[in-house]
Short mmCIF file of C-alpha atoms and ligand atoms in Angstrom, two decimals:
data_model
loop_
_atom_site.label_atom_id
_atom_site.label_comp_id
_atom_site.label_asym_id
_atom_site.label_seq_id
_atom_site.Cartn_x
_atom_site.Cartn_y
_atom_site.Cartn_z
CA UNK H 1 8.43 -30.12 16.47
CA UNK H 2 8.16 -26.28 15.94
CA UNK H 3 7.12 -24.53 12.87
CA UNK H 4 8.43 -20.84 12.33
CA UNK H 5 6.28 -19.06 9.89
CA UNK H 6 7.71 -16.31 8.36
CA UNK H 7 11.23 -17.88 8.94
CA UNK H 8 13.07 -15.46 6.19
CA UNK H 9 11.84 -12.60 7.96
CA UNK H 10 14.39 -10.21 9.62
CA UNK H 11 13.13 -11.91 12.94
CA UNK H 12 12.31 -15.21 11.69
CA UNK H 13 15.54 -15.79 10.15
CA UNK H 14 17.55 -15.53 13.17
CA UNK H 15 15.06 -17.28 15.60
CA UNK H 16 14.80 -20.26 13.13
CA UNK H 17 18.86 -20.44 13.15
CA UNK H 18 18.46 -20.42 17.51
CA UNK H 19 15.81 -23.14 17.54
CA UNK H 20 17.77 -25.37 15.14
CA UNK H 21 21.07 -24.93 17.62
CA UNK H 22 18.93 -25.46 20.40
CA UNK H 23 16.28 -28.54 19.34
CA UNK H 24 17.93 -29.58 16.13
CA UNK H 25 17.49 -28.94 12.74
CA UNK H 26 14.76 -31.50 12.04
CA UNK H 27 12.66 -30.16 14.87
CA UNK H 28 12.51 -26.51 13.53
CA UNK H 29 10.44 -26.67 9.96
CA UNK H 30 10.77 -23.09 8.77
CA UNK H 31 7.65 -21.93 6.33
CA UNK H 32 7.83 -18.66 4.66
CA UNK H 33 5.79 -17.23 1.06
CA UNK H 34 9.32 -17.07 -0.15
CA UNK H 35 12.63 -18.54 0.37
CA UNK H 36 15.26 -17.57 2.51
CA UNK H 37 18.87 -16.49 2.67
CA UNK H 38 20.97 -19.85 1.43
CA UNK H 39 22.65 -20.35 5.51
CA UNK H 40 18.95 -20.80 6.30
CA UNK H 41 17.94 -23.16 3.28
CA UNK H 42 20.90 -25.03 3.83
CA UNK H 43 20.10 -25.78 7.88
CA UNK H 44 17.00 -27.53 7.81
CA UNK H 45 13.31 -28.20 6.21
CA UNK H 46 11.71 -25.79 4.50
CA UNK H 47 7.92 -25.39 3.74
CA UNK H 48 6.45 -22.60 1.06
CA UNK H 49 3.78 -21.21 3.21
CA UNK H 50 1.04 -18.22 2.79
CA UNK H 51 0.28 -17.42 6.35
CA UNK H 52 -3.13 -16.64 5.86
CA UNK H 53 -3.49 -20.11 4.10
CA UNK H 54 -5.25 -22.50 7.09
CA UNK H 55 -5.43 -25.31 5.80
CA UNK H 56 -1.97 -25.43 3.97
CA UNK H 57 -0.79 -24.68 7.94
CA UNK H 58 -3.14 -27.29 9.40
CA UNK H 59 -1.19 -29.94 6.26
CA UNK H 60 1.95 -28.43 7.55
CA UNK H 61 1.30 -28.84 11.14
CA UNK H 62 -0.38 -32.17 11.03
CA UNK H 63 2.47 -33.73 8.17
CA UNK H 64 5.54 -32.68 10.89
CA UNK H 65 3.53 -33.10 14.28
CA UNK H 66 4.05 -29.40 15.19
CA UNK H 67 3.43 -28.43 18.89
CA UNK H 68 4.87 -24.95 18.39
CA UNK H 69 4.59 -21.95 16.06
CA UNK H 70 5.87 -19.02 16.15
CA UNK H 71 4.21 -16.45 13.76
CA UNK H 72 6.66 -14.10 12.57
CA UNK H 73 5.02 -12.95 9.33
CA UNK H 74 3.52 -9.60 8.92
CA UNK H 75 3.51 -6.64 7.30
CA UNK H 76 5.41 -3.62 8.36
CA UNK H 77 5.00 0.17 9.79
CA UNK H 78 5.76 2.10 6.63
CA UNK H 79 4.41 -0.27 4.47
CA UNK H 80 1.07 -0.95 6.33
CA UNK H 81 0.29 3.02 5.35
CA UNK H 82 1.02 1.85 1.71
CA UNK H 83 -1.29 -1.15 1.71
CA UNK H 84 -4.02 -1.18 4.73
CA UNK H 85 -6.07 -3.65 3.83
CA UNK H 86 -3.66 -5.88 2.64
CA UNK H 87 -1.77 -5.48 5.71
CA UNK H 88 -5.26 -5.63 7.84
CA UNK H 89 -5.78 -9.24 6.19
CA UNK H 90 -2.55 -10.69 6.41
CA UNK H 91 -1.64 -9.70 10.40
CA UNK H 92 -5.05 -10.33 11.30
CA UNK H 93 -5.69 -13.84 9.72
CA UNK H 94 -2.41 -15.58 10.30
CA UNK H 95 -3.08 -14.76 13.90
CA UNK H 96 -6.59 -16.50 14.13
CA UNK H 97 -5.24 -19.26 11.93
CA UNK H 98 -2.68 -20.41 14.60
CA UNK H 99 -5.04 -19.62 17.17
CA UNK H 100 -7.58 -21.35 16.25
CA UNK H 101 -5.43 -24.68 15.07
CA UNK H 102 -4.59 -24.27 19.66
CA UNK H 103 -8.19 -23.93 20.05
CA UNK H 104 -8.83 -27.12 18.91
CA UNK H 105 -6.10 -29.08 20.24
CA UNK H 106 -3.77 -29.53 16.95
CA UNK H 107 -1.13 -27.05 18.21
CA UNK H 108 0.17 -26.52 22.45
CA UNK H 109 2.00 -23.38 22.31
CA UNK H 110 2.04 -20.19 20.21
CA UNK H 111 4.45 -16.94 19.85
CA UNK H 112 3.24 -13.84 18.25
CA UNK H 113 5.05 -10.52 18.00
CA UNK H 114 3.13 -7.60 19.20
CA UNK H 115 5.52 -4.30 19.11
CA UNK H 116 5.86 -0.84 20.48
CA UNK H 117 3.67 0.94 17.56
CA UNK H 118 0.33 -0.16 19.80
CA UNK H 119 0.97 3.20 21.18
CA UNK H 120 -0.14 6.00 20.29
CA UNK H 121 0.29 9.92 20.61
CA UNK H 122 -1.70 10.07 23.69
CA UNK H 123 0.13 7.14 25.36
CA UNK H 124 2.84 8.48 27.93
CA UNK H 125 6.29 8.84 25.50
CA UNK H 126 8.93 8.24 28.33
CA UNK H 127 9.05 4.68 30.44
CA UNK H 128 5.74 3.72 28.52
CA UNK H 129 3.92 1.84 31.28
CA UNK H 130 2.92 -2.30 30.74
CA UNK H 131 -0.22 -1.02 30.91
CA UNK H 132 -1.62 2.27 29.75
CA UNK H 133 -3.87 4.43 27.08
CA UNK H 134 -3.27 2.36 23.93
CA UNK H 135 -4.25 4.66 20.50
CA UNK H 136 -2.28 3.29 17.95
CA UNK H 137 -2.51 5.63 14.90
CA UNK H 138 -0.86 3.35 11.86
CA UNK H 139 -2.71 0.03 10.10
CA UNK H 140 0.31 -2.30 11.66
CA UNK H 141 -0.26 -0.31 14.88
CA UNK H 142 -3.79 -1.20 15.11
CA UNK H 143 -3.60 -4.38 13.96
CA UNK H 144 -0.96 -5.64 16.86
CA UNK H 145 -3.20 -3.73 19.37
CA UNK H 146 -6.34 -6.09 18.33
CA UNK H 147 -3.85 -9.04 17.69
CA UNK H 148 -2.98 -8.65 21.56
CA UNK H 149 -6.74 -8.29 22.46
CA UNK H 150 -7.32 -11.63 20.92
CA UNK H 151 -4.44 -13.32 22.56
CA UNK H 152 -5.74 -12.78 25.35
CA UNK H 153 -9.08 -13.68 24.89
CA UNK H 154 -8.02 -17.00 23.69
CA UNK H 155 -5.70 -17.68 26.85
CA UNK H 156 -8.95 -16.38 29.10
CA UNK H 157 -11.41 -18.17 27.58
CA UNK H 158 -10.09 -21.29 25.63
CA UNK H 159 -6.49 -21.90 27.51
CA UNK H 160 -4.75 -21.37 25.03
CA UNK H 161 -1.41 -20.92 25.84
CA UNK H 162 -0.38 -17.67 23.23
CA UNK H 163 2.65 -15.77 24.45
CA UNK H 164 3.90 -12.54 22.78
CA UNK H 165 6.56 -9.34 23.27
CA UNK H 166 5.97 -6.12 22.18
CA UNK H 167 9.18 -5.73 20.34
CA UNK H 168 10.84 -2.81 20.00
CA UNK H 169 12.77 -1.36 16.57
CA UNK H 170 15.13 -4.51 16.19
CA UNK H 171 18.97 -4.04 14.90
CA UNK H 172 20.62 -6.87 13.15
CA UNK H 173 22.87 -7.42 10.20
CA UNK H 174 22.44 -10.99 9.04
CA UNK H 175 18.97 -10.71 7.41
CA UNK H 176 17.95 -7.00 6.19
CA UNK H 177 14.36 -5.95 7.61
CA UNK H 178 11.78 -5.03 5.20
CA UNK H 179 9.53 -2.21 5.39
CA UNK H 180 9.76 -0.83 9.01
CA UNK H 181 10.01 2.59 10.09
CA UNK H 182 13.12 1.52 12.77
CA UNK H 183 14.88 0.52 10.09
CA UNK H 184 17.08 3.32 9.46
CA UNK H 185 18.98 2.16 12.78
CA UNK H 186 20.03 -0.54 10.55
CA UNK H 187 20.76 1.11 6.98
CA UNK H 188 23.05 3.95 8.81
CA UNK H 189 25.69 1.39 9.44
CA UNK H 190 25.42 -0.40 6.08
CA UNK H 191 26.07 2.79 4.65
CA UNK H 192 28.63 4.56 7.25
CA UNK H 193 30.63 1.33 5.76
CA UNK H 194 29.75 1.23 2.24
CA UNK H 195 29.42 5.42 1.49
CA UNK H 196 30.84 6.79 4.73
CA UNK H 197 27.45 8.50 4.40
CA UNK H 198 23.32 8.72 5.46
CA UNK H 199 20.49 10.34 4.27
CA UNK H 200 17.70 9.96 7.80
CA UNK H 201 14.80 9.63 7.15
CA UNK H 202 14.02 10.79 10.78
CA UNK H 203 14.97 13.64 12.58
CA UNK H 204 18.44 14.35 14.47
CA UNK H 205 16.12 13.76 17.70
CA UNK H 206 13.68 11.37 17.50
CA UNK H 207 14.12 9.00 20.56
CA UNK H 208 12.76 5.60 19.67
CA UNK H 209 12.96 1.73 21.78
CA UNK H 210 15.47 -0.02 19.88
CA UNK H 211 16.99 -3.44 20.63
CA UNK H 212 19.88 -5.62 19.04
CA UNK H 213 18.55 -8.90 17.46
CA UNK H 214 20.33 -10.80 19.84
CA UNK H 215 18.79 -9.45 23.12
CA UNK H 216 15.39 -10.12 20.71
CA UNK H 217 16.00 -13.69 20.45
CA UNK H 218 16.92 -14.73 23.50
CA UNK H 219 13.97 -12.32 25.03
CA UNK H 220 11.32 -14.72 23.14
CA UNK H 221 13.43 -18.25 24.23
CA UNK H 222 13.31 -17.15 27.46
CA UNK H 223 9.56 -16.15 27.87
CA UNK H 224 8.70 -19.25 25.91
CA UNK H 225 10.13 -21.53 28.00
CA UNK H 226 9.38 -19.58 31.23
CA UNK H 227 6.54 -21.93 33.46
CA UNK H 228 3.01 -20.91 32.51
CA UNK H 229 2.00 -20.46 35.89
CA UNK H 230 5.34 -17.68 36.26
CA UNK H 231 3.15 -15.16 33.72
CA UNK H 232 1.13 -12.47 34.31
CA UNK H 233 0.56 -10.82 31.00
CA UNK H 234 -1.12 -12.60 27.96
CA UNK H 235 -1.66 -9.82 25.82
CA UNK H 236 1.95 -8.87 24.80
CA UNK H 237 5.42 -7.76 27.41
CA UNK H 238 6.86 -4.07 27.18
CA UNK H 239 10.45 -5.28 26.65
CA UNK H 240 13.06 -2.51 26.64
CA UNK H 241 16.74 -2.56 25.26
CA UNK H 242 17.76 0.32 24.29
CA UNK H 243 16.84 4.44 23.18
CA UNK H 244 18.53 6.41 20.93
CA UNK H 245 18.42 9.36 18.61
CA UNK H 246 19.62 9.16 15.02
CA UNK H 247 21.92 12.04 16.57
CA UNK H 248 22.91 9.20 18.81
CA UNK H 249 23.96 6.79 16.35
CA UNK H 250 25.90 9.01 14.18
CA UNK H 251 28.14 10.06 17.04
CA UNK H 252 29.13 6.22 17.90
CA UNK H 253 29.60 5.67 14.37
CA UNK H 254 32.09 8.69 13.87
CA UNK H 255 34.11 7.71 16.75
CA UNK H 256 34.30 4.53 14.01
CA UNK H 257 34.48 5.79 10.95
CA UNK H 258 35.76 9.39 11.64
CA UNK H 259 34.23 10.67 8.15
CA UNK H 260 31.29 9.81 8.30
CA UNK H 261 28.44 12.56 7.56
CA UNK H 262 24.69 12.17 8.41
CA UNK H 263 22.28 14.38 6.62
CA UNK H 264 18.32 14.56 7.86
CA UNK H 265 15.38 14.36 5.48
CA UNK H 266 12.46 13.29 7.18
CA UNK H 267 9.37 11.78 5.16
CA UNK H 268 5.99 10.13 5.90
CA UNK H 269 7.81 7.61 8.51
CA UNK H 270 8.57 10.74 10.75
CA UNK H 271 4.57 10.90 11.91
CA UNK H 272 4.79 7.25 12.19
CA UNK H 273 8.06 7.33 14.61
CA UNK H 274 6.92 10.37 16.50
CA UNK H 275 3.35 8.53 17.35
CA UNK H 276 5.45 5.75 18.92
CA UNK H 277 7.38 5.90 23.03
CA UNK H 278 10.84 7.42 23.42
CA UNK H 279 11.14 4.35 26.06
CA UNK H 280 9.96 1.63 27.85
CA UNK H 281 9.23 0.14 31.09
CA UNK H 282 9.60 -3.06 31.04
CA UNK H 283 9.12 -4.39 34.93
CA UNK H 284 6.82 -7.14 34.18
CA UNK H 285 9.25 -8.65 31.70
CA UNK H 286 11.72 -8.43 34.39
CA UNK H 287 9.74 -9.60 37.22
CA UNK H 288 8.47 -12.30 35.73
CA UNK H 289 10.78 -14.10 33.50
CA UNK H 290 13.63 -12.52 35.05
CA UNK H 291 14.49 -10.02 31.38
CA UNK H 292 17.67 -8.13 31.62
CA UNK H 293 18.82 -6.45 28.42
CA UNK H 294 23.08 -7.06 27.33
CA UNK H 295 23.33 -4.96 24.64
CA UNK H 296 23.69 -1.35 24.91
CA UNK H 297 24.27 1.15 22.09
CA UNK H 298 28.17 0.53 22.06
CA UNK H 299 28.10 -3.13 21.86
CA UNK H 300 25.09 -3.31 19.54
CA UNK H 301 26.96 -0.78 17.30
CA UNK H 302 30.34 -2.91 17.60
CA UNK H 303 28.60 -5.97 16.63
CA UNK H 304 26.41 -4.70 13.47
CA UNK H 305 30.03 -2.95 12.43
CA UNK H 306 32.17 -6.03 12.65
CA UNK H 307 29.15 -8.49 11.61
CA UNK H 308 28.86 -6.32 8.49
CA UNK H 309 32.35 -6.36 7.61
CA UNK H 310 32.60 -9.91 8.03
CA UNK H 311 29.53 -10.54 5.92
C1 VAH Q 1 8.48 -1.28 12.27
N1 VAH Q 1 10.43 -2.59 12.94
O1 VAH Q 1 9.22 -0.35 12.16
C2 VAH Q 1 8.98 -2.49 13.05
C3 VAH Q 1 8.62 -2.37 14.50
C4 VAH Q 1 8.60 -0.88 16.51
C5 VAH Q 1 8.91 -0.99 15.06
O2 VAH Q 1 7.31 -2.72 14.76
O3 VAH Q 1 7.37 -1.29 11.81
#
């Protein structure tokens, strides 16, 4: 079976909905600190679960059968600043618990999200390179740059088989996210509907990697099931989707809703977004497991519009 921790996450929620389509309900055990939405109570077991908690996992793991987890729970860009150590000790721990429940044999396969925001100010901004100078300046930056390290020592040295994406800001309107500095590519459209109006947190032109949850999910299905012997990167894959500009967004949305207004008033997240890549190259993704990206910024802004509406 597979155990999603951190399964009412803004990632987590979604993914657990995909692996219960895809392996069946019972096979997906979703474990979060704190309940989920009620569409993802409703679908399947749940398990209350502290991530940093090993031997509640191991119970968990061992109670079910588990094979594979995928560790979605962490704390966030913005709120990282807020809460370093905190942060520090939950990214960092969950991490070597799972890895070190494959180290011994109780678990095959692992997924854990690395993201864009292990790059730093001196990394190249535009078509970021797979590999390249790597100074994250934020707590959750730092922390998925050591996370990757130790992926990959565990595939080099104990086999075990860890796969992970480097994800960029993720779009979706079925479970809010919590805490990231992407996020205002989500809040613009819940307000453009509910105020016909935004307050940005970034400025008009700050290019960031964004992707729509859907391109997300079906990024991490299809490295996870890719053959073992297909990959060549077991720290974490660039993945691109999409880049925009807040100044980007607005525009789509107008030709929407016509009256809608943004207004800028950058705050502590703008040092955070402008230490991060405009874009992405992605060619090992797409060499080796084949990644092509189907949502571009119309589509992804047509389906968080409608999605919203409908919801
Ligand atoms: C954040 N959404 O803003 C996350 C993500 C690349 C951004 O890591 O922290």
């Amino acid at each position: 079976t597979i155990l999603v921790i951190g399964a009412c996450g803004q990632i987590g929620t979604e993914l657990t909905m995909k692996l219960r389509d895809l392996y069946g309900p019972d096979n997906v055990i979703a474990g979060d600190i704190r309940e989920g939405n009620e569409t993802l109570m409703a679908s399947g077991p749940f398990e209350q679960l502290d991530a940093t908690d090993l031997k509640a996992i191991e119970e968990v793991v061992m109670h079910y059968e588990v094979d594979t987890v995928y560790l979605m729970a962490a704390m966030l860009s913005a709120t990282a600043e807020k809460f370093p150590m905190r942060a520090w000790n939950l990214n960092m721990n969950s991490l070597f618990n799972v890895l070190n429940l494959a180290k011994e044999k109780k678990i095959e396969r692992i997924f854990w999200p690395s993201s864009i925001a292990v790059f730093g100010t001196t990394t190249p901004q535009n078509d970021t390179p797979q590999t390249t100078i790597m100074e994250p300046s934020t707590v959750y930056g730092i922390s998925k740059q050591t996370g990757e390290r130790w992926c990959e020592y565990y595939f080099n040295k104990y086999g075990v088989d860890v796969r992970s994406i480097r994800y960029p800001g993720l779009i979706s309107y079925k479970t809010l996210p919590g805490g990231g500095t992407t996020d205002y590519a989500v809040d613009i459209y819940i307000e453009a509907l509910k105020e016909q109006k935004y307050e940005c947190f970034l400025s008009e032109n700050t290019a960031l990697p964004m992707m729509y949850m859907d391109d997300a999910i079906r990024a991490t299905l299809e490295l996870m099931q890719a053959p073992a012997e297909n990959l060549t990167i077991r720290s974490a894959y660039n993945l691109a989707g999409l880049s925009f500009t807040p100044k980007d967004i607005s525009k789509i949305i107008k030709s929407h809703i016509p009256e809608f207004e943004i207004t800028y008033n950058p705050d502590y997240r703008q040092a955070i977004a402008d230490s991060w890549p405009s874009s992405i190259d992605d060619s090992a993704a797409r060499k080796d497991w084949n990644w092509k990206t189907e949502f571009d910024l119309e589509k992804t802004s047509k389906a968080m519009l409608n999605g919203l509406k409908e919801s």
